[in-house]
Amino acid sequence: MNGEKHLTQAQKFEQAARELGCDDTEEAFDAKLRTIAKHKPKDDLPAEKRDKARGRPKK
């Protein structure tokens, strides 16, 4: 095994996450959440389909 010790699946996952530069701090999470939450989704459906998807009856 090229001098590597046996790693559990969880340890392999943690190692891969570190190599990719993942950050699990609360500050990093909050920063990402603010980025995502401040944008409103595009409302590109026609009004009829949008109302149907929201459970509203036709007018």
mmCIF file of N, CA, C and O in Angstrom:
data_model
loop_
_atom_site.group_PDB
_atom_site.id
_atom_site.type_symbol
_atom_site.label_atom_id
_atom_site.label_comp_id
_atom_site.label_asym_id
_atom_site.label_seq_id
_atom_site.Cartn_x
_atom_site.Cartn_y
_atom_site.Cartn_z
ATOM 1 N N MET A 1 0.812 -1.197 0.000
ATOM 2 C CA MET A 1 0.000 0.000 0.000
ATOM 3 C C MET A 1 0.857 1.264 0.000
ATOM 4 O O MET A 1 0.441 2.283 0.486
ATOM 5 N N ASN A 2 2.003 1.233 -0.500
ATOM 6 C CA ASN A 2 2.870 2.401 -0.632
ATOM 7 C C ASN A 2 3.079 3.157 0.676
ATOM 8 O O ASN A 2 3.144 4.371 0.712
ATOM 9 N N GLY A 3 3.148 2.435 1.798
ATOM 10 C CA GLY A 3 3.431 3.079 3.067
ATOM 11 C C GLY A 3 2.253 3.792 3.688
ATOM 12 O O GLY A 3 2.402 4.402 4.733
ATOM 13 N N GLU A 4 1.083 3.745 3.062
ATOM 14 C CA GLU A 4 -0.100 4.401 3.629
ATOM 15 C C GLU A 4 -0.804 3.445 4.577
ATOM 16 O O GLU A 4 -0.878 2.250 4.321
ATOM 17 N N LYS A 5 -1.285 3.971 5.691
ATOM 18 C CA LYS A 5 -2.060 3.149 6.611
ATOM 19 C C LYS A 5 -3.491 3.050 6.094
ATOM 20 O O LYS A 5 -3.922 3.845 5.271
ATOM 21 N N HIS A 6 -4.217 2.063 6.581
ATOM 22 C CA HIS A 6 -5.622 1.916 6.193
ATOM 23 C C HIS A 6 -6.426 3.077 6.751
ATOM 24 O O HIS A 6 -6.336 3.396 7.931
ATOM 25 N N LEU A 7 -7.177 3.711 5.922
ATOM 26 C CA LEU A 7 -8.038 4.811 6.343
ATOM 27 C C LEU A 7 -9.486 4.375 6.238
ATOM 28 O O LEU A 7 -9.871 3.673 5.304
ATOM 29 N N THR A 8 -10.289 4.818 7.184
ATOM 30 C CA THR A 8 -11.719 4.544 7.095
ATOM 31 C C THR A 8 -12.307 5.433 6.006
ATOM 32 O O THR A 8 -11.679 6.401 5.557
ATOM 33 N N GLN A 9 -13.516 5.126 5.608
ATOM 34 C CA GLN A 9 -14.192 5.933 4.591
ATOM 35 C C GLN A 9 -14.336 7.374 5.065
ATOM 36 O O GLN A 9 -14.143 8.315 4.297
ATOM 37 N N ALA A 10 -14.667 7.553 6.346
ATOM 38 C CA ALA A 10 -14.817 8.904 6.895
ATOM 39 C C ALA A 10 -13.492 9.656 6.845
ATOM 40 O O ALA A 10 -13.455 10.842 6.515
ATOM 41 N N GLN A 11 -12.403 8.980 7.166
ATOM 42 C CA GLN A 11 -11.092 9.623 7.127
ATOM 43 C C GLN A 11 -10.707 10.006 5.698
ATOM 44 O O GLN A 11 -10.137 11.075 5.474
ATOM 45 N N LYS A 12 -11.036 9.151 4.746
ATOM 46 C CA LYS A 12 -10.762 9.466 3.340
ATOM 47 C C LYS A 12 -11.564 10.696 2.901
ATOM 48 O O LYS A 12 -11.061 11.560 2.187
ATOM 49 N N PHE A 13 -12.816 10.764 3.345
ATOM 50 C CA PHE A 13 -13.674 11.903 3.020
ATOM 51 C C PHE A 13 -13.089 13.182 3.600
ATOM 52 O O PHE A 13 -13.006 14.200 2.922
ATOM 53 N N GLU A 14 -12.696 13.148 4.874
ATOM 54 C CA GLU A 14 -12.123 14.322 5.528
ATOM 55 C C GLU A 14 -10.843 14.768 4.832
ATOM 56 O O GLU A 14 -10.604 15.967 4.653
ATOM 57 N N GLN A 15 -10.018 13.816 4.434
ATOM 58 C CA GLN A 15 -8.776 14.139 3.735
ATOM 59 C C GLN A 15 -9.066 14.799 2.387
ATOM 60 O O GLN A 15 -8.459 15.816 2.036
ATOM 61 N N ALA A 16 -10.019 14.254 1.656
ATOM 62 C CA ALA A 16 -10.385 14.838 0.357
ATOM 63 C C ALA A 16 -10.948 16.250 0.537
ATOM 64 O O ALA A 16 -10.625 17.151 -0.239
ATOM 65 N N ALA A 17 -11.761 16.456 1.569
ATOM 66 C CA ALA A 17 -12.339 17.772 1.831
ATOM 67 C C ALA A 17 -11.237 18.784 2.149
ATOM 68 O O ALA A 17 -11.266 19.916 1.668
ATOM 69 N N ARG A 18 -10.260 18.374 2.943
ATOM 70 C CA ARG A 18 -9.141 19.275 3.260
ATOM 71 C C ARG A 18 -8.357 19.631 2.009
ATOM 72 O O ARG A 18 -7.974 20.783 1.808
ATOM 73 N N GLU A 19 -8.104 18.647 1.156
ATOM 74 C CA GLU A 19 -7.354 18.888 -0.081
ATOM 75 C C GLU A 19 -8.092 19.854 -1.004
ATOM 76 O O GLU A 19 -7.470 20.610 -1.741
ATOM 77 N N LEU A 20 -9.427 19.821 -0.971
ATOM 78 C CA LEU A 20 -10.234 20.717 -1.802
ATOM 79 C C LEU A 20 -10.414 22.095 -1.175
ATOM 80 O O LEU A 20 -10.976 22.990 -1.795
ATOM 81 N N GLY A 21 -9.962 22.265 0.053
ATOM 82 C CA GLY A 21 -10.047 23.558 0.708
ATOM 83 C C GLY A 21 -11.399 23.848 1.320
ATOM 84 O O GLY A 21 -11.774 25.012 1.468
ATOM 85 N N CYS A 22 -12.151 22.808 1.669
ATOM 86 C CA CYS A 22 -13.456 23.013 2.298
ATOM 87 C C CYS A 22 -13.273 23.633 3.677
ATOM 88 O O CYS A 22 -12.320 23.347 4.379
ATOM 89 N N ASP A 23 -14.204 24.477 4.061
ATOM 90 C CA ASP A 23 -14.140 25.180 5.336
ATOM 91 C C ASP A 23 -15.467 24.986 6.046
ATOM 92 O O ASP A 23 -16.511 25.395 5.547
ATOM 93 N N ASP A 24 -15.438 24.357 7.211
ATOM 94 C CA ASP A 24 -16.686 24.082 7.916
ATOM 95 C C ASP A 24 -16.896 24.979 9.130
ATOM 96 O O ASP A 24 -17.652 24.650 10.028
ATOM 97 N N THR A 25 -16.288 26.151 9.111
ATOM 98 C CA THR A 25 -16.486 27.074 10.227
ATOM 99 C C THR A 25 -17.840 27.761 10.102
ATOM 100 O O THR A 25 -18.413 27.864 9.011
ATOM 101 N N GLU A 26 -18.344 28.237 11.217
ATOM 102 C CA GLU A 26 -19.640 28.916 11.208
ATOM 103 C C GLU A 26 -19.578 30.210 10.400
ATOM 104 O O GLU A 26 -20.528 30.566 9.704
ATOM 105 N N GLU A 27 -18.443 30.889 10.455
ATOM 106 C CA GLU A 27 -18.288 32.140 9.708
ATOM 107 C C GLU A 27 -18.366 31.887 8.198
ATOM 108 O O GLU A 27 -19.014 32.636 7.469
ATOM 109 N N ALA A 28 -17.720 30.834 7.738
ATOM 110 C CA ALA A 28 -17.753 30.510 6.311
ATOM 111 C C ALA A 28 -19.175 30.142 5.885
ATOM 112 O O ALA A 28 -19.641 30.554 4.821
ATOM 113 N N PHE A 29 -19.872 29.380 6.731
ATOM 114 C CA PHE A 29 -21.254 28.999 6.429
ATOM 115 C C PHE A 29 -22.145 30.235 6.332
ATOM 116 O O PHE A 29 -22.926 30.381 5.395
ATOM 117 N N ASP A 30 -22.021 31.128 7.315
ATOM 118 C CA ASP A 30 -22.837 32.348 7.317
ATOM 119 C C ASP A 30 -22.569 33.206 6.082
ATOM 120 O O ASP A 30 -23.500 33.769 5.501
ATOM 121 N N ALA A 31 -21.304 33.305 5.684
ATOM 122 C CA ALA A 31 -20.963 34.099 4.499
ATOM 123 C C ALA A 31 -21.607 33.503 3.252
ATOM 124 O O ALA A 31 -22.171 34.222 2.422
ATOM 125 N N LYS A 32 -21.549 32.187 3.103
ATOM 126 C CA LYS A 32 -22.163 31.528 1.946
ATOM 127 C C LYS A 32 -23.680 31.677 1.987
ATOM 128 O O LYS A 32 -24.314 31.923 0.959
ATOM 129 N N LEU A 33 -24.260 31.532 3.161
ATOM 130 C CA LEU A 33 -25.706 31.652 3.295
ATOM 131 C C LEU A 33 -26.181 33.052 2.920
ATOM 132 O O LEU A 33 -27.184 33.208 2.234
ATOM 133 N N ARG A 34 -25.447 34.082 3.344
ATOM 134 C CA ARG A 34 -25.815 35.453 2.977
ATOM 135 C C ARG A 34 -25.762 35.641 1.464
ATOM 136 O O ARG A 34 -26.597 36.321 0.885
ATOM 137 N N THR A 35 -24.787 35.030 0.824
ATOM 138 C CA THR A 35 -24.668 35.134 -0.624
ATOM 139 C C THR A 35 -25.862 34.489 -1.318
ATOM 140 O O THR A 35 -26.444 35.053 -2.240
ATOM 141 N N ILE A 36 -26.250 33.336 -0.841
ATOM 142 C CA ILE A 36 -27.359 32.601 -1.457
ATOM 143 C C ILE A 36 -28.697 33.249 -1.120
ATOM 144 O O ILE A 36 -29.552 33.424 -1.978
ATOM 145 N N ALA A 37 -28.892 33.615 0.131
ATOM 146 C CA ALA A 37 -30.189 34.083 0.605
ATOM 147 C C ALA A 37 -30.557 35.475 0.094
ATOM 148 O O ALA A 37 -31.729 35.806 0.035
ATOM 149 N N LYS A 38 -29.595 36.279 -0.298
ATOM 150 C CA LYS A 38 -29.943 37.634 -0.703
ATOM 151 C C LYS A 38 -30.493 37.712 -2.124
ATOM 152 O O LYS A 38 -31.065 38.701 -2.504
ATOM 153 N N HIS A 39 -30.338 36.658 -2.896
ATOM 154 C CA HIS A 39 -30.822 36.651 -4.268
ATOM 155 C C HIS A 39 -32.200 36.023 -4.332
ATOM 156 O O HIS A 39 -32.422 34.945 -3.808
ATOM 157 N N LYS A 40 -33.124 36.712 -4.975
ATOM 158 C CA LYS A 40 -34.449 36.147 -5.195
ATOM 159 C C LYS A 40 -34.382 35.275 -6.441
ATOM 160 O O LYS A 40 -33.741 35.643 -7.417
ATOM 161 N N PRO A 41 -35.052 34.138 -6.423
ATOM 162 C CA PRO A 41 -35.055 33.294 -7.621
ATOM 163 C C PRO A 41 -35.795 33.978 -8.761
ATOM 164 O O PRO A 41 -36.724 34.756 -8.542
ATOM 165 N N LYS A 42 -35.362 33.695 -9.988
ATOM 166 C CA LYS A 42 -36.033 34.251 -11.162
ATOM 167 C C LYS A 42 -37.420 33.656 -11.261
ATOM 168 O O LYS A 42 -37.624 32.474 -11.051
ATOM 169 N N ASP A 43 -38.370 34.468 -11.572
ATOM 170 C CA ASP A 43 -39.736 34.001 -11.742
ATOM 171 C C ASP A 43 -40.028 33.999 -13.231
ATOM 172 O O ASP A 43 -40.646 34.919 -13.762
ATOM 173 N N ASP A 44 -39.542 32.958 -13.909
ATOM 174 C CA ASP A 44 -39.653 32.929 -15.359
ATOM 175 C C ASP A 44 -40.832 32.094 -15.857
ATOM 176 O O ASP A 44 -40.981 31.892 -17.052
ATOM 177 N N LEU A 45 -41.687 31.620 -14.950
ATOM 178 C CA LEU A 45 -42.872 30.888 -15.368
ATOM 179 C C LEU A 45 -43.988 31.864 -15.709
ATOM 180 O O LEU A 45 -44.133 32.902 -15.069
ATOM 181 N N PRO A 46 -44.802 31.529 -16.691
ATOM 182 C CA PRO A 46 -45.985 32.354 -16.959
ATOM 183 C C PRO A 46 -46.892 32.349 -15.733
ATOM 184 O O PRO A 46 -46.900 31.411 -14.951
ATOM 185 N N ALA A 47 -47.690 33.394 -15.574
ATOM 186 C CA ALA A 47 -48.523 33.566 -14.377
ATOM 187 C C ALA A 47 -49.434 32.367 -14.134
ATOM 188 O O ALA A 47 -49.598 31.932 -12.998
ATOM 189 N N GLU A 48 -50.010 31.808 -15.181
ATOM 190 C CA GLU A 48 -50.938 30.683 -15.018
ATOM 191 C C GLU A 48 -50.232 29.465 -14.426
ATOM 192 O O GLU A 48 -50.710 28.852 -13.488
ATOM 193 N N LYS A 49 -49.075 29.120 -14.966
ATOM 194 C CA LYS A 49 -48.326 27.969 -14.449
ATOM 195 C C LYS A 49 -47.785 28.258 -13.054
ATOM 196 O O LYS A 49 -47.742 27.380 -12.203
ATOM 197 N N ARG A 50 -47.373 29.494 -12.809
ATOM 198 C CA ARG A 50 -46.835 29.870 -11.508
ATOM 199 C C ARG A 50 -47.915 29.717 -10.439
ATOM 200 O O ARG A 50 -47.681 29.160 -9.383
ATOM 201 N N ASP A 51 -49.129 30.189 -10.737
ATOM 202 C CA ASP A 51 -50.223 30.081 -9.783
ATOM 203 C C ASP A 51 -50.591 28.622 -9.539
ATOM 204 O O ASP A 51 -50.868 28.230 -8.405
ATOM 205 N N LYS A 52 -50.585 27.817 -10.584
ATOM 206 C CA LYS A 52 -50.900 26.404 -10.443
ATOM 207 C C LYS A 52 -49.862 25.718 -9.559
ATOM 208 O O LYS A 52 -50.197 24.910 -8.701
ATOM 209 N N ALA A 53 -48.588 26.049 -9.739
ATOM 210 C CA ALA A 53 -47.515 25.459 -8.951
ATOM 211 C C ALA A 53 -47.631 25.870 -7.489
ATOM 212 O O ALA A 53 -47.250 25.135 -6.595
ATOM 213 N N ARG A 54 -48.200 27.039 -7.232
ATOM 214 C CA ARG A 54 -48.350 27.523 -5.875
ATOM 215 C C ARG A 54 -49.684 27.084 -5.259
ATOM 216 O O ARG A 54 -50.003 27.431 -4.133
ATOM 217 N N GLY A 55 -50.499 26.367 -6.017
ATOM 218 C CA GLY A 55 -51.764 25.864 -5.497
ATOM 219 C C GLY A 55 -52.881 26.880 -5.529
ATOM 220 O O GLY A 55 -53.871 26.739 -4.821
ATOM 221 N N ARG A 56 -52.732 27.920 -6.328
ATOM 222 C CA ARG A 56 -53.779 28.941 -6.402
ATOM 223 C C ARG A 56 -54.743 28.612 -7.538
ATOM 224 O O ARG A 56 -54.336 28.198 -8.618
ATOM 225 N N PRO A 57 -56.023 28.802 -7.301
ATOM 226 C CA PRO A 57 -56.992 28.544 -8.376
ATOM 227 C C PRO A 57 -56.926 29.631 -9.448
ATOM 228 O O PRO A 57 -56.449 30.734 -9.191
ATOM 229 N N LYS A 58 -57.420 29.292 -10.630
ATOM 230 C CA LYS A 58 -57.482 30.281 -11.725
ATOM 231 C C LYS A 58 -58.447 31.385 -11.353
ATOM 232 O O LYS A 58 -59.443 31.171 -10.688
ATOM 233 N N LYS A 59 -58.176 32.584 -11.835
ATOM 234 C CA LYS A 59 -59.059 33.727 -11.578
ATOM 235 C C LYS A 59 -60.087 33.853 -12.656
ATOM 236 O O LYS A 59 -59.962 33.521 -13.747
#
